[in-house]
Short mmCIF file of C-alpha atoms in Angstrom, two decimals:
data_model
loop_
_atom_site.label_atom_id
_atom_site.label_comp_id
_atom_site.label_asym_id
_atom_site.label_seq_id
_atom_site.Cartn_x
_atom_site.Cartn_y
_atom_site.Cartn_z
CA UNK A 1 -20.08 -24.59 3.89
CA UNK A 2 -19.98 -22.69 0.70
CA UNK A 3 -22.82 -22.66 -2.58
CA UNK A 4 -20.28 -23.87 -6.20
CA UNK A 5 -22.45 -22.55 -8.06
CA UNK A 6 -22.38 -18.56 -6.01
CA UNK A 7 -21.72 -16.00 -9.03
CA UNK A 8 -18.50 -15.43 -6.45
CA UNK A 9 -17.65 -19.23 -5.20
CA UNK A 10 -14.26 -18.57 -5.88
CA UNK A 11 -13.61 -14.77 -3.80
CA UNK A 12 -15.71 -16.48 -1.60
CA UNK A 13 -13.46 -19.54 -0.29
CA UNK A 14 -10.52 -17.29 0.01
CA UNK A 15 -12.93 -15.09 2.22
CA UNK A 16 -13.94 -17.39 4.08
CA UNK A 17 -10.16 -18.65 4.64
CA UNK A 18 -9.42 -14.92 6.12
CA UNK A 19 -12.22 -15.35 8.38
CA UNK A 20 -10.58 -18.17 9.94
CA UNK A 21 -7.19 -16.40 10.35
CA UNK A 22 -9.01 -14.47 12.16
CA UNK A 23 -10.46 -17.23 14.07
CA UNK A 24 -6.96 -18.37 13.97
CA UNK A 25 -5.73 -15.75 16.25
CA UNK A 26 -3.33 -14.53 13.52
CA UNK A 27 -4.96 -11.61 11.16
CA UNK A 28 -6.07 -8.35 12.94
CA UNK A 29 -9.30 -6.55 11.90
CA UNK A 30 -7.42 -4.07 10.01
CA UNK A 31 -6.36 -6.96 7.96
CA UNK A 32 -9.66 -7.83 7.03
CA UNK A 33 -10.93 -4.46 5.94
CA UNK A 34 -8.07 -5.04 3.22
CA UNK A 35 -8.40 -7.90 2.01
CA UNK A 36 -12.10 -6.80 1.30
CA UNK A 37 -10.05 -3.77 -0.75
CA UNK A 38 -8.27 -6.44 -2.84
CA UNK A 39 -11.38 -8.13 -3.64
CA UNK A 40 -12.62 -5.37 -4.31
CA UNK A 41 -8.91 -4.71 -6.67
CA UNK A 42 -9.99 -8.35 -8.00
CA UNK A 43 -12.76 -7.49 -9.13
CA UNK A 44 -11.54 -5.35 -11.59
CA UNK A 45 -9.01 -7.00 -13.07
CA UNK A 46 -11.09 -9.71 -13.47
CA UNK A 47 -10.04 -11.94 -11.40
CA UNK A 48 -7.60 -12.92 -13.51
CA UNK A 49 -3.56 -12.22 -14.65
CA UNK A 50 -2.94 -9.76 -16.46
CA UNK A 51 -0.27 -9.96 -18.55
CA UNK A 52 1.40 -7.45 -16.89
CA UNK A 53 1.98 -8.28 -14.01
CA UNK A 54 2.77 -11.45 -16.16
CA UNK A 55 6.11 -9.73 -16.95
CA UNK A 56 6.58 -8.68 -13.37
CA UNK A 57 6.91 -11.92 -12.28
CA UNK A 58 9.33 -12.82 -14.71
CA UNK A 59 12.05 -9.79 -13.65
CA UNK A 60 10.62 -10.57 -10.52
CA UNK A 61 12.79 -14.31 -10.28
CA UNK A 62 15.00 -13.74 -12.12
CA UNK A 63 16.04 -10.92 -9.60
CA UNK A 64 15.62 -13.32 -6.37
CA UNK A 65 16.92 -15.92 -8.66
CA UNK A 66 20.53 -13.90 -8.89
CA UNK A 67 19.87 -12.31 -4.99
CA UNK A 68 22.67 -12.66 -2.12
CA UNK A 69 20.52 -12.78 0.13
CA UNK A 70 16.98 -12.81 -0.59
CA UNK A 71 14.01 -12.91 1.63
CA UNK A 72 10.23 -13.90 1.80
CA UNK A 73 8.66 -11.55 4.15
CA UNK A 74 5.36 -13.16 5.04
CA UNK A 75 1.81 -11.20 6.95
CA UNK A 76 -0.88 -12.96 8.64
CA UNK A 77 -3.25 -12.63 4.75
CA UNK A 78 -0.47 -14.08 2.28
CA UNK A 79 -0.46 -17.15 4.98
CA UNK A 80 -3.40 -16.88 5.10
CA UNK A 81 -4.06 -17.35 1.33
CA UNK A 82 -1.05 -18.20 0.25
CA UNK A 83 1.42 -20.58 2.30
CA UNK A 84 1.90 -23.48 0.90
CA UNK A 85 3.02 -22.01 -2.32
CA UNK A 86 4.94 -19.17 0.06
CA UNK A 87 6.86 -21.90 0.98
CA UNK A 88 7.36 -23.73 -2.13
CA UNK A 89 9.13 -20.65 -3.76
CA UNK A 90 10.88 -20.29 -0.90
CA UNK A 91 12.59 -23.61 -1.85
CA UNK A 92 12.77 -23.58 -5.41
CA UNK A 93 14.57 -19.86 -5.13
CA UNK A 94 16.67 -20.66 -1.64
CA UNK A 95 15.40 -17.96 -0.44
CA UNK A 96 14.45 -17.09 3.17
CA UNK A 97 11.36 -16.39 4.99
CA UNK A 98 10.86 -14.09 7.77
CA UNK A 99 7.26 -12.71 9.95
CA UNK A 100 6.64 -8.98 9.74
CA UNK A 101 3.35 -8.08 10.68
CA UNK A 102 1.81 -5.50 10.73
CA UNK A 103 0.15 -5.13 14.48
CA UNK A 104 2.94 -7.35 16.00
CA UNK A 105 2.33 -9.50 18.95
CA UNK A 106 3.68 -11.92 20.33
CA UNK A 107 0.80 -13.96 20.34
CA UNK A 108 0.00 -13.89 16.16
CA UNK A 109 3.72 -14.38 15.85
CA UNK A 110 4.30 -17.40 18.25
CA UNK A 111 0.67 -19.26 16.13
CA UNK A 112 1.81 -17.99 12.99
CA UNK A 113 5.29 -19.99 13.73
CA UNK A 114 3.95 -23.08 14.63
CA UNK A 115 1.73 -22.91 10.87
CA UNK A 116 4.86 -23.27 9.34
CA UNK A 117 6.47 -26.17 11.87
CA UNK A 118 4.08 -27.92 11.27
CA UNK A 119 4.83 -27.02 7.50
CA UNK A 120 8.49 -28.62 8.52
CA UNK A 121 9.62 -25.13 7.89
CA UNK A 122 10.83 -24.94 11.03
CA UNK A 123 13.96 -21.60 10.23
CA UNK A 124 11.87 -19.12 9.99
CA UNK A 125 13.00 -15.91 10.31
CA UNK A 126 11.24 -12.63 12.58
CA UNK A 127 9.64 -15.18 15.80
CA UNK A 128 9.79 -13.88 19.27
CA UNK A 129 13.24 -15.86 19.33
CA UNK A 130 14.74 -14.00 16.57
CA UNK A 131 18.05 -11.39 16.71
CA UNK A 132 15.14 -8.12 16.02
CA UNK A 133 17.48 -4.92 14.25
CA UNK A 134 15.72 -1.30 13.62
CA UNK A 135 16.74 -0.91 9.76
CA UNK A 136 18.12 2.87 9.45
CA UNK A 137 18.37 3.17 13.44
CA UNK A 138 14.59 4.56 12.87
CA UNK A 139 13.35 3.57 16.26
CA UNK A 140 9.26 1.62 14.82
CA UNK A 141 7.61 -1.00 14.53
CA UNK A 142 8.15 -0.50 10.89
CA UNK A 143 11.08 -0.79 10.98
CA UNK A 144 12.61 -3.96 12.31
CA UNK A 145 14.31 -6.84 10.77
CA UNK A 146 16.19 -10.02 11.43
CA UNK A 147 19.89 -9.36 10.53
CA UNK A 148 20.27 -12.72 8.86
CA UNK A 149 17.24 -11.78 7.07
CA UNK A 150 15.47 -8.69 5.35
CA UNK A 151 18.39 -6.59 7.81
CA UNK A 152 20.61 -7.66 5.67
CA UNK A 153 18.66 -9.41 2.26
CA UNK A 154 19.38 -7.08 -0.99
CA UNK A 155 16.18 -8.25 -2.63
CA UNK A 156 13.19 -8.90 -0.61
CA UNK A 157 9.40 -10.04 -2.07
CA UNK A 158 6.75 -8.18 0.16
CA UNK A 159 3.07 -9.31 -1.13
CA UNK A 160 0.54 -7.39 0.82
CA UNK A 161 2.53 -5.50 2.27
CA UNK A 162 2.49 -2.45 4.07
CA UNK A 163 3.27 1.29 2.35
CA UNK A 164 5.06 3.42 5.32
CA UNK A 165 7.65 0.20 5.27
CA UNK A 166 7.51 -0.53 1.61
CA UNK A 167 8.98 2.14 1.11
CA UNK A 168 10.41 2.40 3.77
CA UNK A 169 12.79 -1.04 3.01
CA UNK A 170 12.68 0.23 -0.30
CA UNK A 171 14.65 4.27 1.28
CA UNK A 172 16.81 1.39 2.77
CA UNK A 173 18.58 0.27 -0.32
CA UNK A 174 16.90 -2.60 -0.50
CA UNK A 175 15.81 -4.05 -3.90
CA UNK A 176 11.45 -4.42 -2.95
CA UNK A 177 9.31 -6.75 -5.08
CA UNK A 178 5.02 -6.49 -4.10
CA UNK A 179 2.35 -7.85 -5.12
CA UNK A 180 -0.14 -5.83 -4.65
CA UNK A 181 -3.43 -5.51 -5.87
CA UNK A 182 -3.87 -1.95 -5.97
CA UNK A 183 -1.91 0.06 -9.29
CA UNK A 184 -1.87 2.87 -7.11
CA UNK A 185 -0.56 1.46 -3.50
CA UNK A 186 2.05 3.89 -1.98
CA UNK A 187 4.27 0.32 -2.21
CA UNK A 188 3.80 -0.64 -5.86
CA UNK A 189 4.79 2.72 -6.05
CA UNK A 190 7.27 2.30 -4.18
CA UNK A 191 8.96 -0.46 -5.06
CA UNK A 192 11.42 -1.37 -7.60
CA UNK A 193 8.92 -3.81 -9.19
CA UNK A 194 5.33 -3.95 -8.73
CA UNK A 195 3.25 -7.31 -9.52
CA UNK A 196 -0.08 -5.75 -9.79
CA UNK A 197 -2.28 -9.58 -9.14
CA UNK A 198 -3.94 -11.94 -6.42
CA UNK A 199 -0.91 -13.60 -4.35
CA UNK A 200 -2.97 -16.74 -5.16
CA UNK A 201 -2.25 -16.13 -8.53
CA UNK A 202 1.22 -14.77 -8.41
CA UNK A 203 3.20 -17.64 -6.49
CA UNK A 204 2.69 -20.96 -8.28
CA UNK A 205 3.19 -18.49 -11.66
CA UNK A 206 6.54 -17.37 -9.93
CA UNK A 207 6.45 -20.97 -8.32
CA UNK A 208 5.92 -22.16 -13.01
CA UNK A 209 8.21 -19.20 -14.09
CA UNK A 210 11.89 -19.96 -11.80
CA UNK A 211 11.16 -24.10 -14.01
CA UNK A 212 12.00 -21.95 -16.28
CA UNK A 213 14.35 -18.76 -15.88
CA UNK A 214 16.73 -21.87 -13.45
CA UNK A 215 17.93 -23.53 -16.19
CA UNK A 216 18.90 -19.68 -18.20
CA UNK A 217 22.82 -18.08 -18.07
CA UNK A 218 23.01 -15.35 -15.64
CA UNK A 219 23.10 -13.15 -18.69
CA UNK A 220 20.12 -13.55 -19.38
CA UNK A 221 18.42 -13.01 -16.35
CA UNK A 222 20.66 -9.81 -16.03
CA UNK A 223 18.72 -8.85 -19.87
CA UNK A 224 15.55 -9.56 -18.38
CA UNK A 225 15.98 -7.40 -15.20
CA UNK A 226 18.13 -4.45 -17.66
CA UNK A 227 15.27 -4.76 -19.57
CA UNK A 228 12.19 -4.00 -17.59
CA UNK A 229 10.53 -0.58 -16.45
CA UNK A 230 8.52 -1.09 -13.93
CA UNK A 231 7.01 2.53 -14.29
CA UNK A 232 6.14 1.57 -17.65
CA UNK A 233 4.56 -1.79 -16.07
CA UNK A 234 2.46 0.17 -13.41
CA UNK A 235 1.13 2.22 -15.99
CA UNK A 236 -0.06 -1.24 -18.77
CA UNK A 237 -0.83 -2.77 -15.00
CA UNK A 238 -3.53 0.13 -14.37
CA UNK A 239 -4.53 -0.12 -18.00
CA UNK A 240 -6.36 -4.13 -17.22
CA UNK A 241 -8.17 -2.81 -15.31
CA UNK A 242 -11.55 -3.21 -15.96
CA UNK A 243 -14.10 -0.72 -14.90
CA UNK A 244 -15.90 -0.45 -18.01
CA UNK A 245 -18.11 -2.96 -17.59
CA UNK A 246 -21.06 -4.35 -19.07
CA UNK A 247 -24.27 -3.47 -16.72
CA UNK A 248 -27.08 -5.48 -17.60
CA UNK A 249 -30.14 -3.57 -17.05
CA UNK A 250 -32.37 -5.15 -13.95
CA UNK A 251 -33.17 -9.15 -12.85
CA UNK B 1 -5.99 7.21 17.52
CA UNK B 2 -4.43 7.91 13.87
CA UNK B 3 -2.49 10.90 13.12
CA UNK B 4 -4.47 13.32 11.26
CA UNK B 5 -1.09 14.30 8.54
CA UNK B 6 -1.75 11.35 6.94
CA UNK B 7 -1.90 10.41 3.61
CA UNK B 8 -5.60 8.25 4.02
CA UNK B 9 -6.57 10.00 6.99
CA UNK B 10 -10.65 10.27 6.33
CA UNK B 11 -10.46 6.33 5.14
CA UNK B 12 -8.58 5.75 8.20
CA UNK B 13 -11.53 6.91 10.87
CA UNK B 14 -14.34 5.16 8.87
CA UNK B 15 -12.78 2.17 9.55
CA UNK B 16 -12.14 3.14 13.53
CA UNK B 17 -15.74 3.42 13.57
CA UNK B 18 -15.66 -0.17 11.82
CA UNK B 19 -13.70 -2.22 14.38
CA UNK B 20 -15.39 -0.23 16.80
CA UNK B 21 -18.77 -1.47 15.49
CA UNK B 22 -16.82 -4.95 15.23
CA UNK B 23 -15.83 -4.08 19.30
CA UNK B 24 -19.24 -3.48 20.11
CA UNK B 25 -20.08 -6.49 18.86
CA UNK B 26 -22.93 -5.78 16.85
CA UNK B 27 -20.50 -6.35 12.90
CA UNK B 28 -19.77 -9.45 11.69
CA UNK B 29 -15.87 -10.30 10.08
CA UNK B 30 -18.14 -9.97 7.07
CA UNK B 31 -19.11 -7.52 7.32
CA UNK B 32 -15.54 -6.30 7.46
CA UNK B 33 -14.13 -7.26 4.42
CA UNK B 34 -17.10 -5.17 3.07
CA UNK B 35 -16.24 -1.96 3.88
CA UNK B 36 -12.50 -2.99 2.31
CA UNK B 37 -14.01 -3.49 -0.74
CA UNK B 38 -15.65 0.10 -0.25
CA UNK B 39 -13.20 2.09 0.86
CA UNK B 40 -10.80 0.29 -2.72
CA UNK B 41 -14.29 1.68 -4.75
CA UNK B 42 -14.20 5.33 -2.89
CA UNK B 43 -10.55 5.44 -3.61
CA UNK B 44 -11.05 5.26 -7.50
CA UNK B 45 -13.84 7.21 -7.08
CA UNK B 46 -11.39 9.55 -5.94
CA UNK B 47 -13.55 10.47 -2.23
CA UNK B 48 -15.09 12.16 -3.64
CA UNK B 49 -19.62 12.22 -5.23
CA UNK B 50 -19.58 11.98 -8.64
CA UNK B 51 -22.30 14.02 -11.01
CA UNK B 52 -24.79 10.38 -11.78
CA UNK B 53 -24.74 9.73 -7.81
CA UNK B 54 -25.80 13.45 -6.75
CA UNK B 55 -28.51 13.12 -10.25
CA UNK B 56 -29.39 9.56 -8.43
CA UNK B 57 -29.71 10.88 -5.04
CA UNK B 58 -32.34 13.70 -6.79
CA UNK B 59 -33.97 10.82 -7.70
CA UNK B 60 -34.83 9.26 -4.97
CA UNK B 61 -35.34 11.69 -2.60
CA UNK B 62 -37.86 12.74 -4.75
CA UNK B 63 -39.11 8.41 -5.06
CA UNK B 64 -39.02 8.94 -0.98
CA UNK B 65 -40.91 12.26 -1.24
CA UNK B 66 -43.77 10.24 -3.10
CA UNK B 67 -43.96 6.86 -1.22
CA UNK B 68 -46.43 5.56 0.57
CA UNK B 69 -44.46 3.48 3.07
CA UNK B 70 -41.02 4.96 2.92
CA UNK B 71 -39.09 2.38 4.26
CA UNK B 72 -35.04 2.54 5.47
CA UNK B 73 -33.73 -1.21 6.00
CA UNK B 74 -30.16 -0.56 8.13
CA UNK B 75 -27.69 -3.36 9.14
CA UNK B 76 -24.27 -3.02 11.43
CA UNK B 77 -22.41 -1.58 8.84
CA UNK B 78 -24.94 2.24 8.56
CA UNK B 79 -25.24 2.10 12.01
CA UNK B 80 -21.95 2.65 12.57
CA UNK B 81 -20.82 4.78 9.76
CA UNK B 82 -23.36 6.92 9.49
CA UNK B 83 -26.72 6.77 12.30
CA UNK B 84 -27.13 10.17 13.08
CA UNK B 85 -27.47 10.66 9.26
CA UNK B 86 -29.54 8.74 8.93
CA UNK B 87 -32.07 8.96 12.05
CA UNK B 88 -32.21 13.10 10.68
CA UNK B 89 -33.05 11.71 6.85
CA UNK B 90 -35.71 9.30 8.26
CA UNK B 91 -37.86 12.33 9.89
CA UNK B 92 -37.42 14.46 7.08
CA UNK B 93 -39.58 12.07 4.39
CA UNK B 94 -41.52 10.78 7.42
CA UNK B 95 -39.87 7.11 6.42
CA UNK B 96 -39.30 3.95 9.26
CA UNK B 97 -36.57 2.56 9.93
CA UNK B 98 -36.04 -0.97 9.49
CA UNK B 99 -32.57 -3.22 11.15
CA UNK B 100 -31.95 -6.16 8.40
CA UNK B 101 -28.32 -8.15 9.13
CA UNK B 102 -27.53 -9.98 6.93
CA UNK B 103 -26.07 -12.46 9.41
CA UNK B 104 -29.52 -11.79 11.47
CA UNK B 105 -28.35 -12.83 15.69
CA UNK B 106 -31.38 -11.67 18.14
CA UNK B 107 -27.81 -10.39 19.73
CA UNK B 108 -26.63 -8.52 17.18
CA UNK B 109 -30.75 -6.65 17.07
CA UNK B 110 -30.57 -6.39 20.57
CA UNK B 111 -27.18 -3.58 20.41
CA UNK B 112 -28.57 -2.19 17.65
CA UNK B 113 -32.14 -0.95 18.76
CA UNK B 114 -30.49 -0.04 21.83
CA UNK B 115 -28.42 2.08 20.16
CA UNK B 116 -31.12 3.60 18.29
CA UNK B 117 -32.79 4.01 21.28
CA UNK B 118 -29.75 5.61 23.06
CA UNK B 119 -30.47 8.48 19.77
CA UNK B 120 -34.64 8.67 20.87
CA UNK B 121 -35.89 6.33 18.33
CA UNK B 122 -37.85 3.90 20.22
CA UNK B 123 -40.20 2.88 16.66
CA UNK B 124 -37.66 1.12 14.77
CA UNK B 125 -38.57 -2.01 12.64
CA UNK B 126 -36.78 -5.05 12.31
CA UNK B 127 -36.36 -5.43 15.88
CA UNK B 128 -36.08 -8.75 17.65
CA UNK B 129 -39.95 -8.42 19.06
CA UNK B 130 -41.12 -6.80 15.60
CA UNK B 131 -44.13 -9.55 13.91
CA UNK B 132 -41.39 -10.23 10.68
CA UNK B 133 -42.89 -11.94 7.25
CA UNK B 134 -41.17 -13.80 4.81
CA UNK B 135 -41.65 -12.33 0.80
CA UNK B 136 -42.90 -13.94 -1.82
CA UNK B 137 -43.07 -16.42 0.97
CA UNK B 138 -39.28 -16.89 0.55
CA UNK B 139 -38.54 -19.40 3.11
CA UNK B 140 -35.28 -17.81 3.98
CA UNK B 141 -33.26 -15.98 6.49
CA UNK B 142 -33.02 -13.16 2.55
CA UNK B 143 -36.20 -12.61 2.69
CA UNK B 144 -37.61 -11.58 6.11
CA UNK B 145 -39.51 -8.10 6.31
CA UNK B 146 -41.14 -6.59 9.24
CA UNK B 147 -44.89 -6.62 8.28
CA UNK B 148 -45.10 -2.65 8.72
CA UNK B 149 -41.72 -1.80 7.79
CA UNK B 150 -40.60 -3.57 4.47
CA UNK B 151 -42.65 -6.01 3.39
CA UNK B 152 -45.82 -3.78 3.04
CA UNK B 153 -43.22 -0.59 2.30
CA UNK B 154 -43.27 0.50 -1.53
CA UNK B 155 -39.74 2.64 -1.94
CA UNK B 156 -37.45 0.99 0.41
CA UNK B 157 -33.72 2.31 0.76
CA UNK B 158 -31.30 -0.21 0.91
CA UNK B 159 -27.52 1.55 1.79
CA UNK B 160 -24.86 -1.62 1.52
CA UNK B 161 -27.03 -4.00 0.55
CA UNK B 162 -25.92 -7.75 -0.36
CA UNK B 163 -27.09 -8.57 -3.47
CA UNK B 164 -29.21 -11.35 -3.43
CA UNK B 165 -31.69 -9.57 -0.96
CA UNK B 166 -31.59 -5.89 -3.27
CA UNK B 167 -32.46 -8.28 -6.17
CA UNK B 168 -35.36 -10.35 -3.85
CA UNK B 169 -36.68 -7.57 -2.62
CA UNK B 170 -36.84 -5.79 -6.83
CA UNK B 171 -38.88 -8.84 -7.91
CA UNK B 172 -41.31 -7.91 -5.16
CA UNK B 173 -42.09 -5.21 -6.87
CA UNK B 174 -39.81 -2.87 -3.97
CA UNK B 175 -38.83 0.16 -5.64
CA UNK B 176 -35.18 0.27 -4.29
CA UNK B 177 -33.05 2.92 -3.76
CA UNK B 178 -29.12 1.71 -2.88
CA UNK B 179 -26.24 2.90 -1.83
CA UNK B 180 -23.37 1.05 -3.11
CA UNK B 181 -20.26 2.13 -4.34
CA UNK B 182 -19.44 -0.42 -6.56
CA UNK B 183 -21.09 -0.22 -10.20
CA UNK B 184 -20.63 -3.32 -11.24
CA UNK B 185 -22.60 -5.01 -7.96
CA UNK B 186 -25.83 -6.94 -8.34
CA UNK B 187 -27.56 -4.56 -5.29
CA UNK B 188 -26.82 -1.64 -8.41
CA UNK B 189 -28.02 -3.68 -10.74
CA UNK B 190 -31.20 -5.12 -9.43
CA UNK B 191 -31.93 -1.77 -7.97
CA UNK B 192 -34.45 1.25 -9.01
CA UNK B 193 -31.80 4.25 -8.73
CA UNK B 194 -28.02 3.06 -8.00
CA UNK B 195 -26.13 5.65 -5.94
CA UNK B 196 -23.35 5.16 -6.42
CA UNK B 197 -20.70 7.10 -3.29
CA UNK B 198 -20.10 6.76 0.11
CA UNK B 199 -23.19 6.62 2.37
CA UNK B 200 -21.16 8.95 4.58
CA UNK B 201 -21.53 11.40 1.45
CA UNK B 202 -24.65 10.19 0.60
CA UNK B 203 -26.56 10.81 3.26
CA UNK B 204 -25.75 13.70 4.03
CA UNK B 205 -26.21 15.52 0.59
CA UNK B 206 -29.89 13.49 1.20
CA UNK B 207 -30.70 15.54 3.65
CA UNK B 208 -30.13 18.84 1.57
CA UNK B 209 -32.06 17.66 -1.04
CA UNK B 210 -35.35 16.84 0.98
CA UNK B 211 -34.51 20.58 2.68
CA UNK B 212 -35.41 21.34 -1.94
CA UNK B 213 -37.74 18.97 -3.28
CA UNK B 214 -39.71 19.17 -0.19
CA UNK B 215 -41.28 22.77 -1.27
CA UNK B 216 -41.38 21.66 -4.59
CA UNK B 217 -44.94 20.60 -6.76
CA UNK B 218 -45.59 16.87 -6.82
CA UNK B 219 -46.39 17.43 -10.94
CA UNK B 220 -42.52 18.19 -10.44
CA UNK B 221 -41.09 15.32 -7.87
CA UNK B 222 -42.84 13.20 -10.93
CA UNK B 223 -40.88 15.13 -13.72
CA UNK B 224 -38.19 14.08 -11.38
CA UNK B 225 -38.29 10.96 -11.59
CA UNK B 226 -39.98 10.38 -15.18
CA UNK B 227 -36.84 12.25 -16.95
CA UNK B 228 -34.35 9.59 -14.95
CA UNK B 229 -32.93 6.19 -16.63
CA UNK B 230 -30.30 4.81 -14.57
CA UNK B 231 -29.54 2.57 -16.77
CA UNK B 232 -27.36 6.01 -18.35
CA UNK B 233 -26.50 6.99 -15.01
CA UNK B 234 -25.05 3.91 -13.87
CA UNK B 235 -23.04 4.21 -16.78
CA UNK B 236 -22.23 7.30 -16.09
CA UNK B 237 -21.24 6.48 -12.45
CA UNK B 238 -19.04 3.65 -14.01
CA UNK B 239 -17.29 6.29 -15.71
CA UNK B 240 -16.55 8.49 -13.44
CA UNK B 241 -14.39 6.82 -11.72
CA UNK B 242 -10.93 7.73 -12.01
CA UNK B 243 -8.20 3.72 -12.63
CA UNK B 244 -5.97 6.18 -14.17
CA UNK B 245 -4.32 7.55 -11.86
CA UNK B 246 -0.80 9.25 -12.19
CA UNK B 247 1.64 7.43 -10.88
CA UNK B 248 5.13 9.05 -9.52
CA UNK B 249 7.71 6.56 -9.53
CA UNK B 250 9.74 5.61 -6.52
CA UNK B 251 10.00 7.77 -4.16
#
């Protein structure tokens, strides 16, 4: 058990979830390294959701609410850190959930599908018995997608997505919404809406936004999207990093 | 095998070494997460050794050359990433090498000792049959040290050290030299000389510096140390982070 008084308590709780997911067999080693990268970026962000991140979340929710076939892509890290919030979001915006793993193995997919099943989610896509197609006919493990899901989706939410795949989805004409703590990552750069935040804060916040935007007119949702520049927002996100911390010299 | 044309090739090579060390059984899961944090900081540093890092390395080498009982503390990550350079440095400055693991198990210590043995290093400290004492009589796994090594050392080089332990060594009056990519970490803040750099660049660079400083007088080495302010250098290190990157919008 982690001591609640530890200066890094909140961060250590998340780390423990990631380690547990690895022990449970649905995370690869690289996924743990990726989590560490996220820790560092979040550290520099002050572990708080920035204003630009919030702004991009409003646009993301508007985009998801207007979508014809919105899909939330989930990998092991997302499941480990935010499964309940993801399920809530999928229900709130009427989106499908699709499993997409960087290092896909039947065993990992099965384990993740089982976790969703235990939460009452029986129609998860991207499972071992789902119909899988290659996007743009690219015969690569990065290009696989469920026929009913991402393959035919117009809007895809990609939390913690790999850069190759984010670029591929974008080139395939999908509107992509990333959640990635690195504003300079290929995923952040390739996405239409780049949310630079920790998913454990972002998804619950998006669930709050849904409640608000669901009450608004389509015209307003369209205006929110039209008024938004992801390039400007990414620059603002970058500016919200606090690499200049104060250095307290010695103990 | 990693494709040499991958935009993140160098970083992926190091990641592969870390994964291999985990598979070899001498790294914990947390060590992989820690590596990920390092990746992110190095990314922001432009994966280059900054001027302040170089300056602190000169002071570190001067300090090590003047030490009575200098010790290099090694953990799993250090061994995985830089064992050959560490061995060379220990020989160059006549320092002892001591194994100190955050999650110490007999098995991990044995494996690391064996790796050193295979490299011809038979007098590694901190092994399972070494005489271990508690620093300042603190009965904590963070406070253990080899009697002939860190326990009686005046100068300790601590690459990739845990914050608790770095603070403890500092409080025990050791002159500590850290190598840590996070200029805001407790380790960086607690150390007397904080080298903010990737160990895979820092240790070879220090080996070069040794050749130079070994030719100099004791007076000059003392002057190098006297003229140095770690507080100023840490601030300069912080300034060398390039959190403002350029964002190339879309593909």
